Amino acid sequence: MSTPMSGLRGVLSPVLTPFNADRSPSPARFINHCRWLERQGVGLAVFGTNSEANSLAVREKRALLDALLDAGLPPGRMMPGTGACALPDAIELTRHAVSSGCAGVLMLPPFFYKGVSDEGLFRGFAEVIEAVADARLRVYLYHIPPVAQIGISFGLIERLLMRYPGVIAGIKDSSGDWNHTATLLKEFQNAGFDVFAGTETLLLPTLQNGGAGCITATGNVNAAAIVRLAQTWREADAAGQQQRLNDTRAIFQRYPIIAAMKAAIAWQSGDPQWAALRAPLVELDDAQQHDLQEALTQIGFEIEDAATLAAGRQEISPA
């Protein structure tokens, strides 16, 4: 078991959302998975991209967060995703996260309309911050142009930091471009602005350059190894650790990654329901599952304590 890192630093993961047979969220599996991540030392970035967050209703997200809190999971290690195209939804989710004691929120820009200006994005973030109007609010911007097609420019970050110092706390950089991450670190880390890489493949250089850590999908399945690098990155074998993380990640990225991670958990936990996704995403086919299992077996990959992820299979749906 890893020692959890303090606050919102180190390794966090956009927590996979398990579904019941009727494709309603499975709180029992969700709680088990979050407990497993916490034991590994991974923070809970629930309702991120790999959580299928944009396939979940506001009421479902609220209910799942409440289920975690009722189960005793620590809000001080939670960074729920609260960004939404509809600002009232973003306001409701952000307000709920803050009032629940979550240490921060991860906020996508309103992303449906393309070609929008920095002025429009500034107004979107500002409206949420000012509507929530809570001194405890800490916003981590979510830059993921490969998916959202709407980015967060350096100029927008600078303007938000000037207008909301102490509230704008950092960024998840899922650009996939190390030069972009390096520029963020150079320009903004002295402003109390934490930079997280959006993948563990950039964890070592991010930490070497003063970054806060990573928020990474495959923390859902490879938690212990990623946390180990975050804790020992100054040691002589750090580069070798990084390469092994990259090799594992590359296997999952041969397939639609959410489906691949869920398939791996279903396989190693013995709970086939874990493989379920909500439309429009679909599960791996039989050939893909076979190839994934074979590739992971060849590198000796195992999900530590995977059997615990299958416990508590009762079909309970959020109210």
PDB file of C-alpha atoms in Angstrom:
ATOM      1  CA  MET A   1       0.000   0.000   0.000  1.00  0.00           C
ATOM      2  CA  SER A   2       1.315   3.440  -0.914  1.00  0.00           C
ATOM      3  CA  THR A   3       1.326   6.428   1.390  1.00  0.00           C
ATOM      4  CA  PRO A   4      -1.147   9.003   0.039  1.00  0.00           C
ATOM      5  CA  MET A   5       0.360  12.311  -0.964  1.00  0.00           C
ATOM      6  CA  SER A   6      -0.964  15.405   0.733  1.00  0.00           C
ATOM      7  CA  GLY A   7      -3.695  17.455  -0.892  1.00  0.00           C
ATOM      8  CA  LEU A   8      -4.066  17.646  -4.631  1.00  0.00           C
ATOM      9  CA  ARG A   9      -0.558  16.750  -5.660  1.00  0.00           C
ATOM     10  CA  GLY A  10       1.111  13.601  -6.898  1.00  0.00           C
ATOM     11  CA  VAL A  11      -1.043  11.185  -8.872  1.00  0.00           C
ATOM     12  CA  LEU A  12      -4.765  11.548  -9.447  1.00  0.00           C
ATOM     13  CA  SER A  13      -6.954   9.556 -11.780  1.00  0.00           C
ATOM     14  CA  PRO A  14     -10.191  10.306 -13.628  1.00  0.00           C
ATOM     15  CA  VAL A  15     -12.060   7.477 -11.939  1.00  0.00           C
ATOM     16  CA  LEU A  16     -13.790   4.985 -14.218  1.00  0.00           C
ATOM     17  CA  THR A  17     -17.553   4.851 -13.710  1.00  0.00           C
ATOM     18  CA  PRO A  18     -18.806   1.253 -13.462  1.00  0.00           C
ATOM     19  CA  PHE A  19     -22.307   0.468 -14.699  1.00  0.00           C
ATOM     20  CA  ASN A  20     -24.948  -2.077 -13.779  1.00  0.00           C
ATOM     21  CA  ALA A  21     -26.572  -4.338 -16.376  1.00  0.00           C
ATOM     22  CA  ASP A  22     -29.173  -1.634 -17.109  1.00  0.00           C
ATOM     23  CA  ARG A  23     -26.345   0.894 -17.639  1.00  0.00           C
ATOM     24  CA  SER A  24     -27.184   2.823 -14.483  1.00  0.00           C
ATOM     25  CA  PRO A  25     -24.100   3.745 -12.413  1.00  0.00           C
ATOM     26  CA  SER A  26     -23.039   1.112  -9.877  1.00  0.00           C
ATOM     27  CA  PRO A  27     -22.289   2.912  -6.583  1.00  0.00           C
ATOM     28  CA  ALA A  28     -21.025  -0.277  -4.936  1.00  0.00           C
ATOM     29  CA  ARG A  29     -18.354  -0.851  -7.562  1.00  0.00           C
ATOM     30  CA  PHE A  30     -17.584   2.878  -7.728  1.00  0.00           C
ATOM     31  CA  ILE A  31     -16.972   3.076  -3.982  1.00  0.00           C
ATOM     32  CA  ASN A  32     -14.796  -0.049  -4.069  1.00  0.00           C
ATOM     33  CA  HIS A  33     -12.739   1.348  -6.918  1.00  0.00           C
ATOM     34  CA  CYS A  34     -12.250   4.703  -5.196  1.00  0.00           C
ATOM     35  CA  ARG A  35     -11.208   2.945  -1.989  1.00  0.00           C
ATOM     36  CA  TRP A  36      -8.730   0.892  -4.008  1.00  0.00           C
ATOM     37  CA  LEU A  37      -7.301   4.030  -5.607  1.00  0.00           C
ATOM     38  CA  GLU A  38      -7.005   5.724  -2.230  1.00  0.00           C
ATOM     39  CA  ARG A  39      -5.132   2.721  -0.815  1.00  0.00           C
ATOM     40  CA  GLN A  40      -2.698   2.972  -3.736  1.00  0.00           C
ATOM     41  CA  GLY A  41      -2.109   6.669  -3.024  1.00  0.00           C
ATOM     42  CA  VAL A  42      -4.101   8.006  -5.992  1.00  0.00           C
ATOM     43  CA  GLY A  43      -6.357  11.058  -5.690  1.00  0.00           C
ATOM     44  CA  LEU A  44      -9.892  10.975  -7.033  1.00  0.00           C
ATOM     45  CA  ALA A  45     -10.547  13.097 -10.112  1.00  0.00           C
ATOM     46  CA  VAL A  46     -14.059  11.707 -10.432  1.00  0.00           C
ATOM     47  CA  PHE A  47     -16.164  12.730 -13.447  1.00  0.00           C
ATOM     48  CA  GLY A  48     -13.260  13.262 -15.800  1.00  0.00           C
ATOM     49  CA  THR A  49     -13.009  12.275 -19.447  1.00  0.00           C
ATOM     50  CA  ASN A  50     -12.281   8.630 -18.703  1.00  0.00           C
ATOM     51  CA  SER A  51     -15.130   8.590 -16.189  1.00  0.00           C
ATOM     52  CA  GLU A  52     -17.532   8.945 -19.147  1.00  0.00           C
ATOM     53  CA  ALA A  53     -18.537  12.145 -17.374  1.00  0.00           C
ATOM     54  CA  ASN A  54     -20.237  13.699 -20.361  1.00  0.00           C
ATOM     55  CA  SER A  55     -22.480  10.640 -20.559  1.00  0.00           C
ATOM     56  CA  LEU A  56     -23.629  11.147 -16.952  1.00  0.00           C
ATOM     57  CA  ALA A  57     -26.482  13.379 -15.825  1.00  0.00           C
ATOM     58  CA  VAL A  58     -25.959  16.062 -13.197  1.00  0.00           C
ATOM     59  CA  ARG A  59     -28.141  14.137 -10.729  1.00  0.00           C
ATOM     60  CA  GLU A  60     -26.048  10.996 -11.292  1.00  0.00           C
ATOM     61  CA  LYS A  61     -22.806  12.840 -10.585  1.00  0.00           C
ATOM     62  CA  ARG A  62     -24.227  14.423  -7.444  1.00  0.00           C
ATOM     63  CA  ALA A  63     -25.497  11.057  -6.211  1.00  0.00           C
ATOM     64  CA  LEU A  64     -22.191   9.299  -6.874  1.00  0.00           C
ATOM     65  CA  LEU A  65     -20.219  12.003  -5.080  1.00  0.00           C
ATOM     66  CA  ASP A  66     -22.600  11.778  -2.130  1.00  0.00           C
ATOM     67  CA  ALA A  67     -22.159   7.991  -2.109  1.00  0.00           C
ATOM     68  CA  LEU A  68     -18.378   8.393  -1.842  1.00  0.00           C
ATOM     69  CA  LEU A  69     -18.688  10.867   1.002  1.00  0.00           C
ATOM     70  CA  ASP A  70     -21.217   8.710   2.837  1.00  0.00           C
ATOM     71  CA  ALA A  71     -18.766   5.805   2.503  1.00  0.00           C
ATOM     72  CA  GLY A  72     -16.060   7.855   4.225  1.00  0.00           C
ATOM     73  CA  LEU A  73     -13.836   8.654   1.240  1.00  0.00           C
ATOM     74  CA  PRO A  74     -11.734  11.774   1.918  1.00  0.00           C
ATOM     75  CA  PRO A  75     -12.948  14.925   0.114  1.00  0.00           C
ATOM     76  CA  GLY A  76      -9.507  16.446   0.645  1.00  0.00           C
ATOM     77  CA  ARG A  77      -8.182  14.145  -2.087  1.00  0.00           C
ATOM     78  CA  MET A  78     -11.045  14.747  -4.515  1.00  0.00           C
ATOM     79  CA  MET A  79     -11.031  16.892  -7.654  1.00  0.00           C
ATOM     80  CA  PRO A  80     -14.420  16.296  -9.300  1.00  0.00           C
ATOM     81  CA  GLY A  81     -14.916  17.350 -12.889  1.00  0.00           C
ATOM     82  CA  THR A  82     -17.568  20.070 -12.907  1.00  0.00           C
ATOM     83  CA  GLY A  83     -17.168  21.741 -16.293  1.00  0.00           C
ATOM     84  CA  ALA A  84     -20.187  21.617 -18.600  1.00  0.00           C
ATOM     85  CA  CYS A  85     -21.456  23.237 -21.769  1.00  0.00           C
ATOM     86  CA  ALA A  86     -24.483  24.564 -19.861  1.00  0.00           C
ATOM     87  CA  LEU A  87     -23.204  27.011 -17.251  1.00  0.00           C
ATOM     88  CA  PRO A  88     -26.072  26.314 -14.814  1.00  0.00           C
ATOM     89  CA  ASP A  89     -24.959  22.665 -14.749  1.00  0.00           C
ATOM     90  CA  ALA A  90     -21.349  23.697 -14.113  1.00  0.00           C
ATOM     91  CA  ILE A  91     -22.482  26.026 -11.329  1.00  0.00           C
ATOM     92  CA  GLU A  92     -24.606  23.337  -9.666  1.00  0.00           C
ATOM     93  CA  LEU A  93     -21.872  20.708  -9.796  1.00  0.00           C
ATOM     94  CA  THR A  94     -19.174  23.124  -8.621  1.00  0.00           C
ATOM     95  CA  ARG A  95     -21.280  24.408  -5.764  1.00  0.00           C
ATOM     96  CA  HIS A  96     -22.068  20.840  -4.680  1.00  0.00           C
ATOM     97  CA  ALA A  97     -18.395  19.833  -4.779  1.00  0.00           C
ATOM     98  CA  VAL A  98     -17.298  22.846  -2.743  1.00  0.00           C
ATOM     99  CA  SER A  99     -20.052  22.451  -0.160  1.00  0.00           C
ATOM    100  CA  SER A 100     -19.070  18.772   0.147  1.00  0.00           C
ATOM    101  CA  GLY A 101     -15.527  19.761   1.107  1.00  0.00           C
ATOM    102  CA  CYS A 102     -13.752  18.696  -2.076  1.00  0.00           C
ATOM    103  CA  ALA A 103     -10.272  20.159  -2.291  1.00  0.00           C
ATOM    104  CA  GLY A 104     -10.725  21.380  -5.844  1.00  0.00           C
ATOM    105  CA  VAL A 105     -12.688  21.009  -9.060  1.00  0.00           C
ATOM    106  CA  LEU A 106     -11.454  20.202 -12.555  1.00  0.00           C
ATOM    107  CA  MET A 107     -13.238  22.475 -15.002  1.00  0.00           C
ATOM    108  CA  LEU A 108     -13.574  21.990 -18.726  1.00  0.00           C
ATOM    109  CA  PRO A 109     -14.373  25.106 -20.714  1.00  0.00           C
ATOM    110  CA  PRO A 110     -17.830  25.192 -22.332  1.00  0.00           C
ATOM    111  CA  PHE A 111     -16.775  23.160 -25.348  1.00  0.00           C
ATOM    112  CA  PHE A 112     -19.646  22.599 -27.764  1.00  0.00           C
ATOM    113  CA  TYR A 113     -19.308  25.828 -29.768  1.00  0.00           C
ATOM    114  CA  LYS A 114     -16.034  25.968 -31.675  1.00  0.00           C
ATOM    115  CA  GLY A 115     -13.965  29.009 -32.578  1.00  0.00           C
ATOM    116  CA  VAL A 116     -15.034  30.909 -29.471  1.00  0.00           C
ATOM    117  CA  SER A 117     -12.894  33.765 -28.160  1.00  0.00           C
ATOM    118  CA  ASP A 118     -10.861  34.017 -24.984  1.00  0.00           C
ATOM    119  CA  GLU A 119     -13.346  36.683 -23.923  1.00  0.00           C
ATOM    120  CA  GLY A 120     -16.181  34.177 -24.186  1.00  0.00           C
ATOM    121  CA  LEU A 121     -14.247  31.538 -22.254  1.00  0.00           C
ATOM    122  CA  PHE A 122     -13.275  34.074 -19.590  1.00  0.00           C
ATOM    123  CA  ARG A 123     -16.920  34.981 -19.136  1.00  0.00           C
ATOM    124  CA  GLY A 124     -17.825  31.294 -18.816  1.00  0.00           C
ATOM    125  CA  PHE A 125     -15.299  30.592 -16.067  1.00  0.00           C
ATOM    126  CA  ALA A 126     -16.060  33.910 -14.357  1.00  0.00           C
ATOM    127  CA  GLU A 127     -19.781  33.238 -14.273  1.00  0.00           C
ATOM    128  CA  VAL A 128     -19.253  29.914 -12.499  1.00  0.00           C
ATOM    129  CA  ILE A 129     -16.763  31.325 -10.003  1.00  0.00           C
ATOM    130  CA  GLU A 130     -18.905  34.311  -9.137  1.00  0.00           C
ATOM    131  CA  ALA A 131     -22.127  32.305  -8.894  1.00  0.00           C
ATOM    132  CA  VAL A 132     -20.532  29.812  -6.499  1.00  0.00           C
ATOM    133  CA  ALA A 133     -19.025  32.710  -4.525  1.00  0.00           C
ATOM    134  CA  ASP A 134     -17.253  30.516  -1.978  1.00  0.00           C
ATOM    135  CA  ALA A 135     -13.803  31.270  -0.612  1.00  0.00           C
ATOM    136  CA  ARG A 136     -13.064  27.542  -0.502  1.00  0.00           C
ATOM    137  CA  LEU A 137     -13.340  27.149  -4.283  1.00  0.00           C
ATOM    138  CA  ARG A 138     -10.177  26.018  -6.064  1.00  0.00           C
ATOM    139  CA  VAL A 139     -10.444  25.665  -9.834  1.00  0.00           C
ATOM    140  CA  TYR A 140      -8.101  23.497 -11.896  1.00  0.00           C
ATOM    141  CA  LEU A 141      -8.502  24.322 -15.566  1.00  0.00           C
ATOM    142  CA  TYR A 142      -8.823  21.381 -17.953  1.00  0.00           C
ATOM    143  CA  HIS A 143      -6.929  21.838 -21.219  1.00  0.00           C
ATOM    144  CA  ILE A 144      -7.756  18.949 -23.563  1.00  0.00           C
ATOM    145  CA  PRO A 145      -7.953  20.285 -27.132  1.00  0.00           C
ATOM    146  CA  PRO A 146      -7.600  16.822 -28.740  1.00  0.00           C
ATOM    147  CA  VAL A 147     -11.074  16.025 -27.355  1.00  0.00           C
ATOM    148  CA  ALA A 148     -12.811  19.304 -26.531  1.00  0.00           C
ATOM    149  CA  GLN A 149     -11.414  21.124 -29.578  1.00  0.00           C
ATOM    150  CA  ILE A 150     -11.438  24.211 -27.322  1.00  0.00           C
ATOM    151  CA  GLY A 151      -8.169  25.077 -25.614  1.00  0.00           C
ATOM    152  CA  ILE A 152      -7.161  27.321 -22.736  1.00  0.00           C
ATOM    153  CA  SER A 153      -4.605  29.855 -23.900  1.00  0.00           C
ATOM    154  CA  PHE A 154      -1.738  31.289 -21.880  1.00  0.00           C
ATOM    155  CA  GLY A 155      -3.386  34.695 -22.131  1.00  0.00           C
ATOM    156  CA  LEU A 156      -6.635  33.347 -20.693  1.00  0.00           C
ATOM    157  CA  ILE A 157      -4.774  31.720 -17.798  1.00  0.00           C
ATOM    158  CA  GLU A 158      -2.989  34.987 -17.050  1.00  0.00           C
ATOM    159  CA  ARG A 159      -6.244  36.935 -17.079  1.00  0.00           C
ATOM    160  CA  LEU A 160      -8.014  34.413 -14.822  1.00  0.00           C
ATOM    161  CA  LEU A 161      -5.110  34.434 -12.356  1.00  0.00           C
ATOM    162  CA  MET A 162      -5.181  38.216 -12.186  1.00  0.00           C
ATOM    163  CA  ARG A 163      -8.938  38.343 -11.662  1.00  0.00           C
ATOM    164  CA  TYR A 164      -9.281  35.353  -9.326  1.00  0.00           C
ATOM    165  CA  PRO A 165      -6.008  34.903  -7.411  1.00  0.00           C
ATOM    166  CA  GLY A 166      -6.183  31.969  -5.047  1.00  0.00           C
ATOM    167  CA  VAL A 167      -9.224  30.546  -6.809  1.00  0.00           C
ATOM    168  CA  ILE A 168      -7.514  29.555 -10.065  1.00  0.00           C
ATOM    169  CA  ALA A 169      -5.273  26.878  -8.600  1.00  0.00           C
ATOM    170  CA  GLY A 170      -3.794  25.000 -11.537  1.00  0.00           C
ATOM    171  CA  ILE A 171      -4.311  23.102 -14.761  1.00  0.00           C
ATOM    172  CA  LYS A 172      -4.464  19.599 -16.174  1.00  0.00           C
ATOM    173  CA  ASP A 173      -2.572  19.759 -19.460  1.00  0.00           C
ATOM    174  CA  SER A 174      -3.882  17.019 -21.730  1.00  0.00           C
ATOM    175  CA  SER A 175      -2.462  18.589 -24.867  1.00  0.00           C
ATOM    176  CA  GLY A 176      -0.050  15.660 -25.210  1.00  0.00           C
ATOM    177  CA  ASP A 177       2.645  18.209 -26.114  1.00  0.00           C
ATOM    178  CA  TRP A 178       5.590  18.351 -23.708  1.00  0.00           C
ATOM    179  CA  ASN A 179       6.631  21.774 -25.039  1.00  0.00           C
ATOM    180  CA  HIS A 180       3.225  23.131 -24.032  1.00  0.00           C
ATOM    181  CA  THR A 181       3.500  21.620 -20.544  1.00  0.00           C
ATOM    182  CA  ALA A 182       7.046  22.959 -20.174  1.00  0.00           C
ATOM    183  CA  THR A 183       5.885  26.463 -21.091  1.00  0.00           C
ATOM    184  CA  LEU A 184       3.101  26.299 -18.502  1.00  0.00           C
ATOM    185  CA  LEU A 185       5.647  25.288 -15.873  1.00  0.00           C
ATOM    186  CA  LYS A 186       8.001  28.080 -16.846  1.00  0.00           C
ATOM    187  CA  GLU A 187       5.387  30.823 -17.046  1.00  0.00           C
ATOM    188  CA  PHE A 188       3.005  30.071 -14.192  1.00  0.00           C
ATOM    189  CA  GLN A 189       4.329  27.830 -11.442  1.00  0.00           C
ATOM    190  CA  ASN A 190       5.692  30.802  -9.480  1.00  0.00           C
ATOM    191  CA  ALA A 191       2.154  32.204  -9.383  1.00  0.00           C
ATOM    192  CA  GLY A 192       0.970  29.384  -7.119  1.00  0.00           C
ATOM    193  CA  PHE A 193      -0.448  27.609 -10.159  1.00  0.00           C
ATOM    194  CA  ASP A 194      -0.060  23.815 -10.098  1.00  0.00           C
ATOM    195  CA  VAL A 195       0.618  22.106 -13.404  1.00  0.00           C
ATOM    196  CA  PHE A 196      -0.430  18.485 -13.812  1.00  0.00           C
ATOM    197  CA  ALA A 197       0.517  16.442 -16.844  1.00  0.00           C
ATOM    198  CA  GLY A 198      -2.482  14.735 -18.412  1.00  0.00           C
ATOM    199  CA  THR A 199      -0.643  11.413 -18.745  1.00  0.00           C
ATOM    200  CA  GLU A 200       1.914   9.470 -16.725  1.00  0.00           C
ATOM    201  CA  THR A 201       4.126   9.335 -19.825  1.00  0.00           C
ATOM    202  CA  LEU A 202       5.141  12.912 -18.950  1.00  0.00           C
ATOM    203  CA  LEU A 203       5.256  12.425 -15.179  1.00  0.00           C
ATOM    204  CA  LEU A 204       9.032  12.407 -14.752  1.00  0.00           C
ATOM    205  CA  PRO A 205       9.810  15.571 -16.754  1.00  0.00           C
ATOM    206  CA  THR A 206       6.849  17.323 -15.147  1.00  0.00           C
ATOM    207  CA  LEU A 207       8.167  16.611 -11.652  1.00  0.00           C
ATOM    208  CA  GLN A 208      11.744  17.451 -12.663  1.00  0.00           C
ATOM    209  CA  ASN A 209      10.545  20.874 -13.777  1.00  0.00           C
ATOM    210  CA  GLY A 210       8.542  21.703 -10.673  1.00  0.00           C
ATOM    211  CA  GLY A 211       5.126  20.339 -11.643  1.00  0.00           C
ATOM    212  CA  ALA A 212       2.532  18.973  -9.237  1.00  0.00           C
ATOM    213  CA  GLY A 213       2.207  15.483 -10.744  1.00  0.00           C
ATOM    214  CA  CYS A 214      -0.206  13.903 -13.200  1.00  0.00           C
ATOM    215  CA  ILE A 215      -3.908  13.239 -13.612  1.00  0.00           C
ATOM    216  CA  THR A 216      -3.926  10.090 -15.663  1.00  0.00           C
ATOM    217  CA  ALA A 217      -6.408   7.594 -17.047  1.00  0.00           C
ATOM    218  CA  THR A 218      -4.291   4.524 -16.472  1.00  0.00           C
ATOM    219  CA  GLY A 219      -4.030   5.331 -12.794  1.00  0.00           C
ATOM    220  CA  ASN A 220      -7.237   3.287 -12.795  1.00  0.00           C
ATOM    221  CA  VAL A 221      -5.292   0.112 -13.570  1.00  0.00           C
ATOM    222  CA  ASN A 222      -1.580   0.792 -12.981  1.00  0.00           C
ATOM    223  CA  ALA A 223      -1.809   2.867  -9.826  1.00  0.00           C
ATOM    224  CA  ALA A 224       1.018   1.450  -7.717  1.00  0.00           C
ATOM    225  CA  ALA A 225       3.687   1.786 -10.410  1.00  0.00           C
ATOM    226  CA  ILE A 226       2.698   5.358 -11.278  1.00  0.00           C
ATOM    227  CA  VAL A 227       2.619   6.419  -7.625  1.00  0.00           C
ATOM    228  CA  ARG A 228       6.009   4.812  -7.055  1.00  0.00           C
ATOM    229  CA  LEU A 229       7.586   7.026  -9.708  1.00  0.00           C
ATOM    230  CA  ALA A 230       5.876  10.098  -8.255  1.00  0.00           C
ATOM    231  CA  GLN A 231       7.391   9.265  -4.879  1.00  0.00           C
ATOM    232  CA  THR A 232      10.873   8.214  -6.060  1.00  0.00           C
ATOM    233  CA  TRP A 233      11.476  10.383  -9.120  1.00  0.00           C
ATOM    234  CA  ARG A 234      14.793  11.641  -7.761  1.00  0.00           C
ATOM    235  CA  GLU A 235      16.219   8.113  -7.550  1.00  0.00           C
ATOM    236  CA  ALA A 236      18.589   6.525 -10.055  1.00  0.00           C
ATOM    237  CA  ASP A 237      16.035   4.162 -11.573  1.00  0.00           C
ATOM    238  CA  ALA A 238      13.465   6.870 -12.340  1.00  0.00           C
ATOM    239  CA  ALA A 239      14.078   6.821 -16.089  1.00  0.00           C
ATOM    240  CA  GLY A 240      13.624   3.063 -16.143  1.00  0.00           C
ATOM    241  CA  GLN A 241      10.405   3.372 -14.172  1.00  0.00           C
ATOM    242  CA  GLN A 242       9.161   5.967 -16.632  1.00  0.00           C
ATOM    243  CA  GLN A 243       9.900   3.695 -19.595  1.00  0.00           C
ATOM    244  CA  ARG A 244       7.983   0.805 -18.008  1.00  0.00           C
ATOM    245  CA  LEU A 245       5.014   3.096 -17.419  1.00  0.00           C
ATOM    246  CA  ASN A 246       5.185   4.196 -21.044  1.00  0.00           C
ATOM    247  CA  ASP A 247       5.267   0.590 -22.258  1.00  0.00           C
ATOM    248  CA  THR A 248       2.185  -0.328 -20.230  1.00  0.00           C
ATOM    249  CA  ARG A 249       0.329   2.778 -21.344  1.00  0.00           C
ATOM    250  CA  ALA A 250       1.132   1.998 -24.975  1.00  0.00           C
ATOM    251  CA  ILE A 251      -0.650  -1.353 -24.719  1.00  0.00           C
ATOM    252  CA  PHE A 252      -3.834   0.244 -23.421  1.00  0.00           C
ATOM    253  CA  GLN A 253      -3.642   2.925 -26.108  1.00  0.00           C
ATOM    254  CA  ARG A 254      -3.804   0.323 -28.866  1.00  0.00           C
ATOM    255  CA  TYR A 255      -7.524   0.215 -28.138  1.00  0.00           C
ATOM    256  CA  PRO A 256     -10.222   2.705 -27.138  1.00  0.00           C
ATOM    257  CA  ILE A 257      -8.670   3.347 -23.753  1.00  0.00           C
ATOM    258  CA  ILE A 258     -11.785   3.492 -21.558  1.00  0.00           C
ATOM    259  CA  ALA A 259     -13.026   0.196 -22.956  1.00  0.00           C
ATOM    260  CA  ALA A 260      -9.557  -1.333 -22.554  1.00  0.00           C
ATOM    261  CA  MET A 261      -9.206  -0.307 -18.916  1.00  0.00           C
ATOM    262  CA  LYS A 262     -12.677  -1.584 -18.063  1.00  0.00           C
ATOM    263  CA  ALA A 263     -11.957  -4.842 -19.885  1.00  0.00           C
ATOM    264  CA  ALA A 264      -8.746  -5.285 -17.891  1.00  0.00           C
ATOM    265  CA  ILE A 265     -10.558  -4.756 -14.590  1.00  0.00           C
ATOM    266  CA  ALA A 266     -13.340  -7.146 -15.620  1.00  0.00           C
ATOM    267  CA  TRP A 267     -10.748  -9.764 -16.527  1.00  0.00           C
ATOM    268  CA  GLN A 268      -8.535  -9.475 -13.470  1.00  0.00           C
ATOM    269  CA  SER A 269     -11.289  -8.900 -10.913  1.00  0.00           C
ATOM    270  CA  GLY A 270     -13.477 -11.697 -12.225  1.00  0.00           C
ATOM    271  CA  ASP A 271     -16.443  -9.310 -12.466  1.00  0.00           C
ATOM    272  CA  PRO A 272     -17.545  -9.212 -16.128  1.00  0.00           C
ATOM    273  CA  GLN A 273     -20.001  -6.366 -15.478  1.00  0.00           C
ATOM    274  CA  TRP A 274     -17.023  -4.028 -15.094  1.00  0.00           C
ATOM    275  CA  ALA A 275     -16.595  -4.085 -18.882  1.00  0.00           C
ATOM    276  CA  ALA A 276     -19.874  -2.220 -19.479  1.00  0.00           C
ATOM    277  CA  LEU A 277     -19.836   1.234 -21.064  1.00  0.00           C
ATOM    278  CA  ARG A 278     -22.620   3.702 -21.718  1.00  0.00           C
ATOM    279  CA  ALA A 279     -23.478   4.541 -25.321  1.00  0.00           C
ATOM    280  CA  PRO A 280     -22.085   5.882 -27.539  1.00  0.00           C
ATOM    281  CA  LEU A 281     -18.998   4.030 -26.283  1.00  0.00           C
ATOM    282  CA  VAL A 282     -18.865   0.264 -26.834  1.00  0.00           C
ATOM    283  CA  GLU A 283     -16.964  -2.597 -25.234  1.00  0.00           C
ATOM    284  CA  LEU A 284     -13.953  -4.332 -26.777  1.00  0.00           C
ATOM    285  CA  ASP A 285     -14.884  -7.241 -29.013  1.00  0.00           C
ATOM    286  CA  ASP A 286     -13.675 -10.770 -28.250  1.00  0.00           C
ATOM    287  CA  ALA A 287     -10.589 -10.484 -30.451  1.00  0.00           C
ATOM    288  CA  GLN A 288      -9.576  -7.192 -28.868  1.00  0.00           C
ATOM    289  CA  GLN A 289     -10.056  -8.593 -25.385  1.00  0.00           C
ATOM    290  CA  HIS A 290      -7.908 -11.606 -26.226  1.00  0.00           C
ATOM    291  CA  ASP A 291      -5.149  -9.460 -27.704  1.00  0.00           C
ATOM    292  CA  LEU A 292      -5.209  -7.074 -24.729  1.00  0.00           C
ATOM    293  CA  GLN A 293      -4.965  -9.907 -22.224  1.00  0.00           C
ATOM    294  CA  GLU A 294      -2.144 -11.543 -24.162  1.00  0.00           C
ATOM    295  CA  ALA A 295      -0.150  -8.314 -24.419  1.00  0.00           C
ATOM    296  CA  LEU A 296      -0.563  -7.517 -20.726  1.00  0.00           C
ATOM    297  CA  THR A 297       0.336 -11.084 -19.734  1.00  0.00           C
ATOM    298  CA  GLN A 298       3.525 -10.888 -21.796  1.00  0.00           C
ATOM    299  CA  ILE A 299       4.774  -7.923 -19.753  1.00  0.00           C
ATOM    300  CA  GLY A 300       3.688  -9.493 -16.459  1.00  0.00           C
ATOM    301  CA  PHE A 301       1.045  -6.865 -15.816  1.00  0.00           C
ATOM    302  CA  GLU A 302      -1.321  -7.383 -12.905  1.00  0.00           C
ATOM    303  CA  ILE A 303      -3.793  -5.079 -11.201  1.00  0.00           C
ATOM    304  CA  GLU A 304      -2.805  -5.191  -7.558  1.00  0.00           C
ATOM    305  CA  ASP A 305      -5.601  -6.510  -5.308  1.00  0.00           C
ATOM    306  CA  ALA A 306      -7.893  -6.708  -8.343  1.00  0.00           C
ATOM    307  CA  ALA A 307     -10.281  -9.096  -6.601  1.00  0.00           C
ATOM    308  CA  THR A 308     -11.350  -6.326  -4.225  1.00  0.00           C
ATOM    309  CA  LEU A 309     -12.831  -4.426  -7.176  1.00  0.00           C
ATOM    310  CA  ALA A 310     -15.447  -7.171  -7.645  1.00  0.00           C
ATOM    311  CA  ALA A 311     -16.791  -7.022  -4.117  1.00  0.00           C
ATOM    312  CA  GLY A 312     -20.207  -5.587  -3.297  1.00  0.00           C
ATOM    313  CA  ARG A 313     -21.954  -6.240  -6.586  1.00  0.00           C
ATOM    314  CA  GLN A 314     -25.438  -5.353  -5.370  1.00  0.00           C
ATOM    315  CA  GLU A 315     -27.372  -3.435  -8.025  1.00  0.00           C
ATOM    316  CA  ILE A 316     -27.950  -0.104  -6.335  1.00  0.00           C
ATOM    317  CA  SER A 317     -28.784   2.913  -8.475  1.00  0.00           C
ATOM    318  CA  PRO A 318     -28.334   6.532  -7.342  1.00  0.00           C
ATOM    319  CA  ALA A 319     -31.599   8.173  -6.336  1.00  0.00           C
TER     320      ALA A 319
END
